[in-house]
Amino acid sequence: MRQSSLVVIANRLPLDDNAAPDGACEWRRSPGGLASALHAILEQTPATWVGWAGGVGPAPALPDMGSLRLRPVSLTEDELRGYYEGFANSTLWPLYHDAVQQPTFDRGWWETYRAVNQRFAEAAAEIAEPGAAIWVQDYHLQLVPAMLRELRPDLLIGFFLHVPFPPPELYMQLPRRVELLRGMLGADLVGFQRPQAAHNVAQLAKKLLGVVATDDAIAVDGRTVRTGAFPVSIDVTEMRALAARPDVVSHARQLRHDLGVPKRVLLSVDRLDYTKGIEHRLTAYSELLRDGFVKVRDTVMVQVAVPSRERVESYQDLRDRIEGEVGRINGEYGRVGEPAIHYLNQPFARSQLAALYQTADVMVVTPLRDGMNLVAKEFIAAREDGAGALVLSEFAGAAAELEQAFLVNPHDVDGLKDTLLQAMKADRGDLTARMTAMRQHLTEHDILAWARAYLTALDHTGQLAERLPANPRPRRRRPPRQRSAR
Ligand code: ADP
Ligand code: F6P
C-alpha cells in the first residue's frame, strides 16, 4: 500500500459489513458518533484510515472513498471477544461512563487488547511516510500512541478520546491503569471532549507516574505531552442540506400523519446502550401517562434504539428490559391503533433521521453519561424552522455548548418529568430564541472547525489543517457494495 503523510487510526472503518436479507454481505455506513464525525471530513482529505471493517476473518480489500484510502485490520473471533466486546466494551466503556454499569475485569482480555493494539500500531507504522502525522482515536486503541512511538519515533502522534475520561477514583479501579495511562501519553497531543478530562489525567499522571503535570501539559520520559479539550461536532452542512431536501420535508410530514397527527411528538434516537438513559426516560414518560399529565391521543413518543454490541450480555439484557418496559407501557396506556410509544430497533439512513428530527416537537436526549452526543447536535442542525425543543442531559458533553437546551439531570426522574412538561408547554418565541442561539453556535463549531483546531494544535504550523476541505460536500448516497470476507 502507498504511504501516507496523514494516517487516522480508529477501531472502525466508516463502513461496516452487514448481512443483506438474501444472506449476501453488503457494506453500509457504520452507526456511532466517531464514524459519523470523521467520515464527514476525511472523505475529502488525502489520508489513510486504518480500522476494522466489522466481521471476523481476513481483512477484505476495500476501494478508496474519494481521496481517503482505507487500510482494514483483521480480527479473529477470539480477538473480537477479548479486545472489542471484552476489554474495550465491557471494561473500559462502563468504567469511563461513571460505571453506570459495573465494569468487568477479566484477566484474559488484557493480552488480546494489547496484541490487537500492537497490530493497529504496526499497520499504521507500515504506511506512514517519514515524519507523518498519525491521529489515533478513542479508548479501543489507548495503547497505540506509545507503541507507535516505540516503532516510529519520527512520527507526530495525536490521540483523541471521544468518550469521557473518568475521575481518578474510578480510573484507579483498573488493574492495568499504569500501562493504559502510559499508552495514551505516548502521544504528542492528547485531546478530550471536556477540560475536566484533561484535569483528571493530570491528577493521575502525578499520582501514578510521579511526574510534573498541569491541565495542559504533562512531562513524561523527557518529553512534554500536551493535553486539552476539543469538543467534537457534526457535519452541519450535510444535515442542513438533508433537512432542506423536498423529499425529506415531505417524509417528515408523512411521518406526522402516520403518527396520527398528535399535538406533540417526543423523539429519542440512541444506540441501544445503557449509558443513554433509555430506562430512566421510559419511567418518566410512563409516570406522566399514569398521572394524566400526558394523554396518548395528544402525545406520541418515538424511541429509535439502533442495535449495538449485540453479542455483549449486558446489551442483550438491556434490550430485554427496554422491550419489556415498552410492551408494558403500550399494554397499559395504548389504544387500538394508538400506541403510547413507537419503538424502532433498526438503523436508518441519514435522510430518514433528518425527517425524524423535523417531526419532533421535543427531542429527548438524556444519557446518564456521554462524551459528547452528536444526536443532540444533529437535531439542532436539522431544524431550519427554528421550532422544536431540546431536552438535554447535563451529563452529555454537548450540554457545555448547547446551554439554551432544557438541561436536566436524568437520574432525577421527577426533575426529568418536570423538564419534559416544561419543554412541551414552552411557547414558540422562547423555543425560537433558544434554537437560534444553538444553531448559531453549531454553525461556528462544526466538524471542520473541530478537526482544524485539533490538527493545528498538533503540528503548530497549520499545514495539517490545510489538507482539510474548505467546506464539507454532501456525501454520496450509497456506500460501495462489495462481498465480505466473512
Ligand atoms: P455514540 O457515539 O455513543 O453512538 P452519538 O450520539 O454521539 O452517540 O452518535 C450517534 C451517531 O449514530 C449519530 O451520528 C446518529 O445519527 C447515528 N445514529 C443513531 N441512531 C441511528 C440509527 N437508528 N440509524 C443510523 N444511525 C444512527
Ligand atoms: O462514541 C463512542 C463510540 O465508541 C465510538 O468510538 C463508536 O463510533 C460508537 O461509540 C459506536 O460504538 P461501536 O463502534 O461499538 O458500534
Coordinates of C-alpha atoms and ligand atoms in Angstrom, one line a residue:
M1 CA 0.0 0.0 0.0
R2 CA 1.2 3.5 -0.8
Q3 CA 2.5 5.6 2.1
S4 CA 0.6 8.5 3.6
S5 CA 1.6 11.6 5.4
L6 CA -1.7 11.7 7.4
V7 CA -2.9 8.4 9.0
V8 CA -6.0 8.1 11.1
I9 CA -6.4 5.0 13.3
A10 CA -9.8 4.2 14.7
N11 CA -11.3 0.9 15.7
R12 CA -14.0 1.1 13.0
L13 CA -13.7 2.0 9.3
P14 CA -16.6 4.2 8.2
L15 CA -18.1 1.1 6.5
D16 CA -19.4 -2.0 8.2
D17 CA -20.2 -5.3 6.6
N18 CA -23.8 -6.3 7.1
A19 CA -25.8 -9.3 6.0
A20 CA -28.5 -8.4 3.4
P21 CA -31.9 -10.1 3.6
D22 CA -30.8 -12.6 0.9
G23 CA -27.8 -13.6 3.1
A24 CA -25.2 -11.8 0.9
C25 CA -22.9 -9.3 2.5
E26 CA -23.3 -5.6 1.7
W27 CA -21.5 -2.5 3.1
R28 CA -23.3 0.1 5.0
R29 CA -22.2 3.2 6.8
S30 CA -21.2 2.5 10.5
P31 CA -23.5 3.9 13.1
G32 CA -21.9 5.7 16.0
G33 CA -20.5 9.1 16.7
L34 CA -16.9 8.6 15.8
A35 CA -17.5 7.2 12.4
S36 CA -20.1 9.9 11.6
A37 CA -17.8 12.7 12.7
L38 CA -14.6 11.5 11.0
H39 CA -16.2 10.3 7.8
A40 CA -17.5 13.8 7.1
I41 CA -14.1 15.4 7.0
L42 CA -11.8 12.6 5.8
E43 CA -13.7 11.6 2.7
Q44 CA -12.2 14.7 1.0
T45 CA -8.9 14.6 2.7
P46 CA -5.7 12.9 1.3
A47 CA -5.2 10.5 4.2
T48 CA -5.4 6.8 5.1
W49 CA -7.8 5.4 7.6
V50 CA -6.7 2.3 9.5
G51 CA -9.5 0.3 11.1
W52 CA -11.6 -2.8 11.5
A53 CA -14.2 -3.4 8.8
G54 CA -16.7 -5.3 11.0
G55 CA -16.9 -9.1 10.9
V56 CA -14.1 -11.7 11.5
G57 CA -11.5 -13.3 9.3
P58 CA -9.1 -12.0 6.8
A59 CA -9.3 -8.3 6.1
P60 CA -11.3 -7.5 2.9
A61 CA -9.8 -5.4 0.1
L62 CA -11.7 -2.0 0.1
P63 CA -11.8 0.6 -2.6
D64 CA -10.8 4.2 -1.8
M65 CA -13.5 6.6 -0.7
G66 CA -12.7 9.7 -2.6
S67 CA -9.2 10.8 -1.6
L68 CA -9.4 8.6 1.5
R69 CA -7.6 5.3 1.4
L70 CA -8.9 2.5 3.7
R71 CA -6.5 0.1 5.3
P72 CA -8.5 -2.7 7.0
V73 CA -7.2 -4.6 10.1
S74 CA -8.4 -8.1 10.6
L75 CA -9.8 -9.6 13.8
T76 CA -10.3 -13.2 14.7
E77 CA -13.3 -14.4 16.6
D78 CA -11.2 -14.6 19.8
E79 CA -9.9 -11.1 19.3
L80 CA -13.4 -9.7 18.7
R81 CA -14.4 -11.2 22.0
G82 CA -11.3 -10.2 24.1
Y83 CA -10.5 -6.9 22.6
Y84 CA -13.7 -5.3 21.3
E85 CA -16.5 -6.9 23.2
G86 CA -14.3 -7.6 26.3
F87 CA -11.7 -5.1 27.3
A88 CA -12.9 -2.2 25.2
N89 CA -16.7 -2.5 25.7
S90 CA -17.1 -4.4 29.0
T91 CA -14.2 -3.0 31.0
L92 CA -13.3 0.5 29.7
W93 CA -16.6 1.6 28.3
P94 CA -18.6 1.2 31.5
L95 CA -15.8 2.4 33.7
Y96 CA -15.3 5.5 31.6
H97 CA -19.0 6.2 31.7
D98 CA -19.1 6.7 35.5
A99 CA -19.5 2.9 36.0
V100 CA -23.3 3.3 35.3
Q101 CA -23.0 -0.4 34.7
Q102 CA -20.5 -2.5 36.7
P103 CA -17.2 -2.9 34.6
T104 CA -16.0 -6.5 34.2
F105 CA -12.3 -7.1 35.0
D106 CA -11.4 -10.3 33.1
R107 CA -7.7 -11.0 33.3
G108 CA -7.9 -13.0 30.0
W109 CA -8.9 -9.9 27.9
W110 CA -5.8 -7.7 28.6
E111 CA -3.4 -9.7 26.4
T112 CA -5.8 -9.7 23.5
Y113 CA -6.4 -5.9 23.8
R114 CA -2.6 -5.4 23.9
A115 CA -2.0 -7.7 20.9
V116 CA -4.7 -6.0 18.8
N117 CA -3.4 -2.5 19.7
Q118 CA 0.0 -3.7 18.5
R119 CA -1.5 -4.8 15.2
F120 CA -3.1 -1.5 14.6
A121 CA 0.1 0.3 15.5
E122 CA 2.2 -1.9 13.1
A123 CA -0.4 -1.4 10.3
A124 CA -0.1 2.4 10.7
A125 CA 3.7 2.4 11.1
E126 CA 4.0 0.5 7.8
I127 CA 2.1 3.0 5.7
A128 CA 3.2 6.2 7.4
E129 CA 5.7 8.4 5.4
P130 CA 8.8 9.6 7.3
G131 CA 7.6 12.4 9.7
A132 CA 3.9 11.7 9.0
A133 CA 1.2 12.7 11.4
I134 CA -0.8 9.8 13.0
W135 CA -4.2 10.6 14.7
V136 CA -5.3 7.8 17.0
Q137 CA -9.0 7.7 18.0
D138 CA -10.7 6.5 21.2
Y139 CA -10.5 4.1 24.1
H140 CA -10.2 0.9 21.9
L141 CA -6.7 2.0 21.0
Q142 CA -5.3 3.6 24.1
L143 CA -2.0 1.7 24.0
V144 CA -1.3 2.6 20.3
P145 CA 0.3 6.0 20.8
A146 CA 3.2 4.6 23.0
M147 CA 3.5 1.6 20.7
L148 CA 3.8 3.8 17.7
R149 CA 6.4 6.0 19.4
E150 CA 8.4 2.8 20.0
L151 CA 8.1 1.7 16.4
R152 CA 8.5 5.0 14.7
P153 CA 10.0 7.8 16.8
D154 CA 9.9 10.1 13.8
L155 CA 6.1 10.4 13.8
L156 CA 3.9 13.2 15.1
I157 CA 1.3 11.4 17.2
G158 CA -2.1 12.7 18.2
F159 CA -4.7 10.9 20.4
F160 CA -8.3 11.9 20.8
L161 CA -10.7 10.3 23.3
H162 CA -14.3 10.5 22.2
V163 CA -15.7 9.2 25.5
P164 CA -15.4 10.8 28.9
F165 CA -12.2 10.2 30.9
P166 CA -13.3 9.2 34.4
P167 CA -12.4 10.8 37.7
P168 CA -9.2 9.4 39.3
E169 CA -11.1 7.4 42.0
L170 CA -12.9 5.4 39.3
Y171 CA -9.9 5.0 36.9
M172 CA -7.8 3.7 39.9
Q173 CA -10.0 0.5 39.8
L174 CA -8.3 -0.6 36.5
P175 CA -5.9 -3.4 37.1
R176 CA -3.8 -2.1 34.1
R177 CA -4.1 1.6 35.0
V178 CA -0.4 2.4 34.6
E179 CA 0.1 0.8 31.2
L180 CA -3.1 2.4 29.9
L181 CA -2.1 5.8 31.1
R182 CA 1.4 5.4 29.7
G183 CA -0.1 4.2 26.4
M184 CA -2.1 7.3 25.9
L185 CA 0.8 9.6 27.0
G186 CA 2.9 8.2 24.1
A187 CA 1.1 10.9 22.0
D188 CA 2.4 14.5 21.5
L189 CA -1.1 15.8 21.9
V190 CA -4.0 14.2 23.8
G191 CA -7.4 15.6 23.1
F192 CA -10.6 15.3 25.1
Q193 CA -14.2 16.4 24.8
R194 CA -14.1 18.4 28.1
P195 CA -11.4 20.2 30.1
Q196 CA -12.3 18.1 33.2
A197 CA -10.9 15.0 31.4
A198 CA -7.5 16.7 31.0
H199 CA -7.6 17.7 34.7
N200 CA -8.3 14.0 35.6
V201 CA -5.4 12.7 33.5
A202 CA -3.0 15.3 35.1
Q203 CA -4.0 14.2 38.6
L204 CA -3.5 10.5 37.6
A205 CA -0.1 11.3 36.0
K206 CA 1.1 12.9 39.2
K207 CA -0.2 10.1 41.3
L208 CA 0.6 7.0 39.2
L209 CA 3.7 8.2 37.4
G210 CA 5.1 10.7 39.8
V211 CA 5.6 13.3 37.0
V212 CA 5.0 17.0 36.8
A213 CA 1.6 17.6 35.3
T214 CA -0.8 20.5 34.7
D215 CA -4.2 20.6 33.0
D216 CA -2.5 21.3 29.7
A217 CA 0.9 19.7 29.8
I218 CA 2.5 16.5 31.3
A219 CA 6.2 15.8 31.4
V220 CA 6.9 12.1 30.6
D221 CA 10.2 10.4 29.6
G222 CA 11.9 13.7 28.8
R223 CA 9.0 14.8 26.5
T224 CA 6.1 17.2 27.0
V225 CA 2.7 15.7 26.2
R226 CA 0.2 18.5 25.6
T227 CA -3.5 17.9 26.6
G228 CA -6.7 19.9 26.0
A229 CA -10.4 20.0 25.2
F230 CA -11.6 19.9 21.6
P231 CA -15.4 19.3 21.6
V232 CA -16.3 17.2 18.6
S233 CA -19.1 18.2 16.3
I234 CA -21.1 17.2 13.3
D235 CA -21.3 18.0 9.6
V236 CA -23.7 20.9 9.9
T237 CA -23.7 21.5 6.1
E238 CA -24.7 17.9 5.4
M239 CA -27.6 17.9 8.0
R240 CA -28.9 21.2 6.8
A241 CA -28.8 20.1 3.2
L242 CA -30.6 16.9 4.0
A243 CA -33.2 18.7 6.1
A244 CA -33.9 21.1 3.2
R245 CA -34.5 18.4 0.6
P246 CA -38.1 18.3 -0.6
D247 CA -38.4 14.5 -0.2
V248 CA -37.1 14.8 3.4
V249 CA -39.6 17.6 4.2
S250 CA -42.5 15.6 2.7
H251 CA -41.3 12.4 4.5
A252 CA -41.4 14.4 7.8
R253 CA -45.0 15.5 7.0
Q254 CA -45.9 11.9 6.2
L255 CA -44.4 10.7 9.5
R256 CA -46.5 13.1 11.5
H257 CA -49.6 11.9 9.6
D258 CA -48.6 8.2 10.2
L259 CA -48.3 9.0 13.9
G260 CA -51.9 10.2 13.9
V261 CA -51.3 13.9 13.7
P262 CA -50.7 14.2 17.5
K263 CA -50.3 17.6 19.2
R264 CA -46.8 16.7 20.3
V265 CA -44.2 14.2 19.2
L266 CA -41.4 13.4 21.6
L267 CA -38.4 11.7 19.9
S268 CA -35.3 9.9 21.2
V269 CA -32.6 8.5 18.9
D270 CA -29.8 6.4 20.6
R271 CA -27.6 3.4 20.1
L272 CA -29.2 0.8 22.4
D273 CA -26.7 1.4 25.2
Y274 CA -27.1 1.5 29.0
T275 CA -25.3 4.9 29.1
K276 CA -28.1 6.5 27.1
G277 CA -30.6 6.6 30.0
I278 CA -33.4 5.0 28.0
E279 CA -34.8 3.2 31.0
H280 CA -35.0 6.3 33.2
R281 CA -36.7 8.1 30.3
L282 CA -39.3 5.4 29.9
T283 CA -40.0 5.5 33.6
A284 CA -40.5 9.3 33.5
Y285 CA -42.8 9.0 30.4
S286 CA -44.8 6.2 31.9
E287 CA -45.4 8.2 35.1
L288 CA -46.5 11.2 33.1
L289 CA -49.1 8.9 31.4
R290 CA -50.1 7.3 34.7
D291 CA -50.7 10.7 36.4
G292 CA -52.6 12.1 33.4
F293 CA -50.1 14.8 32.5
V294 CA -49.8 13.3 29.1
K295 CA -52.6 11.7 27.0
V296 CA -51.9 9.1 24.4
R297 CA -54.3 10.8 21.9
D298 CA -52.4 14.1 22.2
T299 CA -48.8 13.0 22.6
V300 CA -46.7 10.3 21.0
M301 CA -43.2 9.2 21.9
V302 CA -40.9 7.7 19.3
Q303 CA -37.9 5.8 20.6
V304 CA -35.3 4.9 18.0
A305 CA -32.8 2.5 19.5
V306 CA -30.3 1.2 16.9
P307 CA -28.9 -2.2 17.8
S308 CA -25.3 -2.0 19.2
R309 CA -22.7 -4.5 20.5
E310 CA -25.4 -7.2 20.3
R311 CA -23.3 -10.1 21.4
V312 CA -22.4 -8.5 24.8
E313 CA -24.6 -9.9 27.5
S314 CA -25.2 -6.5 29.3
Y315 CA -26.5 -5.1 25.9
Q316 CA -28.8 -8.2 25.4
D317 CA -30.1 -7.8 29.0
L318 CA -30.7 -4.1 28.4
R319 CA -32.7 -4.8 25.2
D320 CA -34.8 -7.3 27.0
R321 CA -35.6 -4.9 29.8
I322 CA -36.4 -2.0 27.4
E323 CA -38.6 -4.1 25.2
G324 CA -40.4 -5.4 28.2
E325 CA -41.0 -1.9 29.5
V326 CA -42.2 -0.6 26.1
G327 CA -44.6 -3.5 25.9
R328 CA -45.8 -2.8 29.4
I329 CA -46.4 0.9 28.7
N330 CA -48.1 0.2 25.4
G331 CA -50.2 -2.5 27.0
E332 CA -51.3 -0.3 29.9
Y333 CA -51.7 3.1 28.2
G334 CA -52.0 2.4 24.4
R335 CA -55.2 2.2 22.5
V336 CA -56.1 0.3 19.3
G337 CA -54.1 1.9 16.5
E338 CA -52.6 4.4 19.1
P339 CA -49.5 3.0 20.9
A340 CA -48.1 5.2 23.6
I341 CA -44.5 4.6 22.4
H342 CA -43.3 3.8 18.9
Y343 CA -40.2 1.7 19.4
L344 CA -37.8 1.2 16.4
N345 CA -34.9 -1.1 16.9
Q346 CA -33.3 -0.5 13.4
P347 CA -30.7 1.5 11.6
F348 CA -31.9 4.5 9.4
A349 CA -30.5 6.3 6.5
R350 CA -29.3 9.9 7.2
S351 CA -32.2 11.3 5.3
Q352 CA -34.7 9.3 7.4
L353 CA -33.0 10.6 10.6
A354 CA -33.3 14.2 9.2
A355 CA -37.0 13.6 8.6
L356 CA -37.5 12.2 12.1
Y357 CA -35.7 15.2 13.6
Q358 CA -38.1 17.5 11.8
T359 CA -41.1 15.6 13.1
A360 CA -40.1 16.1 16.7
D361 CA -41.6 18.8 18.9
V362 CA -39.4 17.7 21.8
M363 CA -36.1 15.9 21.2
V364 CA -35.3 14.0 24.4
V365 CA -31.5 13.3 24.8
T366 CA -30.9 12.1 28.3
P367 CA -27.8 10.0 28.6
L368 CA -26.6 9.2 32.1
R369 CA -23.1 10.0 30.8
D370 CA -21.9 10.7 27.2
G371 CA -18.6 12.1 25.8
M372 CA -20.5 14.5 23.5
N373 CA -23.8 13.2 21.9
L374 CA -24.0 14.1 18.3
V375 CA -27.7 13.3 18.0
A376 CA -28.4 16.5 20.0
K377 CA -26.3 18.5 17.5
E378 CA -27.9 16.8 14.5
F379 CA -31.4 17.7 15.8
I380 CA -30.5 21.3 16.1
A381 CA -28.9 21.4 12.6
A382 CA -32.0 19.8 11.1
R383 CA -34.3 22.5 12.4
E384 CA -34.2 25.2 9.9
D385 CA -37.7 26.2 11.0
G386 CA -36.3 27.2 14.4
A387 CA -39.0 25.2 16.1
G388 CA -38.7 22.2 18.4
A389 CA -37.3 21.9 22.0
L390 CA -34.2 20.0 23.1
V391 CA -34.3 18.3 26.5
L392 CA -30.6 17.5 27.1
S393 CA -28.8 15.7 29.9
E394 CA -26.3 17.7 32.0
F395 CA -24.1 14.6 31.7
A396 CA -23.7 14.8 27.9
G397 CA -20.6 16.7 26.7
A398 CA -22.9 18.6 24.4
A399 CA -24.6 20.3 27.5
A400 CA -21.5 22.5 27.9
E401 CA -22.1 24.0 24.4
L402 CA -25.9 23.8 24.0
E403 CA -26.7 25.9 27.1
Q404 CA -30.0 27.0 25.7
A405 CA -31.4 23.5 25.8
F406 CA -33.8 22.4 28.6
L407 CA -31.0 20.9 30.7
V408 CA -31.8 18.1 33.1
N409 CA -30.4 15.5 35.5
P410 CA -31.6 12.2 34.0
H411 CA -31.1 10.4 37.3
D412 CA -33.8 12.6 38.9
V413 CA -36.9 11.1 37.4
D414 CA -39.2 13.8 39.0
G415 CA -36.9 16.5 37.6
L416 CA -37.0 14.8 34.2
K417 CA -40.8 14.7 34.2
D418 CA -41.0 18.4 35.1
T419 CA -38.5 19.3 32.4
L420 CA -40.4 17.3 29.8
L421 CA -43.6 19.1 30.7
Q422 CA -41.8 22.5 30.6
A423 CA -40.4 21.7 27.1
M424 CA -43.8 20.5 25.9
K425 CA -45.5 23.7 27.1
A426 CA -42.8 26.2 26.1
D427 CA -44.1 29.0 23.8
R428 CA -42.9 29.4 20.3
G429 CA -41.0 32.6 21.0
D430 CA -39.0 31.0 23.8
L431 CA -38.2 28.0 21.6
T432 CA -37.1 30.1 18.6
A433 CA -34.8 32.2 20.8
R434 CA -33.2 29.0 22.2
M435 CA -32.9 27.4 18.8
T436 CA -31.4 30.4 17.1
A437 CA -28.6 30.6 19.7
M438 CA -27.8 26.9 19.5
R439 CA -27.9 26.9 15.7
Q440 CA -25.5 29.9 15.7
H441 CA -23.1 28.1 18.0
L442 CA -23.1 25.0 15.8
T443 CA -22.5 27.0 12.6
E444 CA -19.3 28.2 14.1
H445 CA -18.4 24.9 15.7
D446 CA -18.9 22.3 13.1
I447 CA -16.9 19.2 12.4
L448 CA -14.4 21.0 10.2
A449 CA -13.7 23.6 13.0
W450 CA -13.1 20.7 15.4
A451 CA -10.6 18.9 13.0
R452 CA -8.8 22.2 12.2
A453 CA -8.5 23.1 15.9
Y454 CA -7.1 19.7 16.8
L455 CA -4.7 19.4 13.8
T456 CA -3.4 22.9 14.2
A457 CA -2.7 22.2 17.9
L458 CA -0.9 19.0 16.9
D459 CA 1.5 20.4 14.3
H460 CA 1.6 24.1 15.4
T461 CA 2.0 25.1 11.7
G462 CA -1.5 24.8 10.3
Q463 CA -0.1 22.7 7.5
L464 CA -2.1 19.6 8.5
A465 CA -5.3 21.6 8.8
E466 CA -4.7 22.9 5.3
R467 CA -5.4 19.5 3.9
L468 CA -8.9 19.6 5.2
P469 CA -11.6 20.6 2.7
A470 CA -12.7 24.2 2.8
N471 CA -16.3 23.0 3.1
P472 CA -17.7 19.5 3.5
R473 CA -19.6 18.5 0.4
P474 CA -22.7 16.4 0.5
R475 CA -21.9 12.7 0.7
R476 CA -22.6 10.1 -1.9
R477 CA -25.9 8.4 -1.0
R478 CA -24.9 4.8 -1.2
P479 CA -21.7 3.1 0.0
P480 CA -20.0 0.8 -2.5
R481 CA -21.3 -2.8 -2.5
Q482 CA -18.8 -5.5 -2.0
R483 CA -18.7 -9.1 -0.9
S484 CA -17.4 -9.6 2.6
A485 CA -14.5 -11.7 3.7
R486 CA -16.7 -13.2 6.4
Ligands
ADP1 P1 -22.5 7.3 20.2 O1 -21.2 7.8 19.7 O2 -22.4 6.9 21.6 O3 -23.1 6.3 19.3 P2 -23.6 9.9 19.3 O4 -25.0 10.5 19.6 O5 -22.5 10.8 19.5 O6 -23.5 8.6 20.2 O7 -23.6 9.4 17.8 C1 -24.6 8.5 17.3 C2 -24.5 8.6 15.8 O8 -25.2 7.5 15.3 C3 -25.2 9.8 15.2 O9 -24.4 10.3 14.1 C4 -26.5 9.3 14.8 O10 -27.1 10.0 13.7 C5 -26.2 7.9 14.4 N1 -27.4 7.0 14.7 C6 -28.1 7.0 15.8 N2 -29.2 6.1 15.6 C7 -29.1 5.7 14.4 C8 -29.9 4.8 13.6 N3 -31.0 4.2 14.1 N4 -29.5 4.6 12.3 C9 -28.4 5.2 11.8 N5 -27.6 6.0 12.5 C10 -27.9 6.3 13.8
F6P2 O1 -18.5 7.4 20.7 C1 -18.0 6.3 21.3 C2 -18.0 5.1 20.4 O2 -17.4 4.0 21.0 C3 -17.3 5.3 19.1 O3 -16.0 5.0 19.2 C4 -18.1 4.5 18.2 O4 -18.2 5.1 17.0 C5 -19.5 4.5 18.8 O5 -19.4 4.7 20.2 C6 -20.3 3.2 18.4 O6 -19.8 2.1 19.0 P1 -19.3 0.8 18.3 O7 -18.2 1.2 17.4 O8 -19.0 -0.2 19.3 O9 -20.5 0.4 17.4

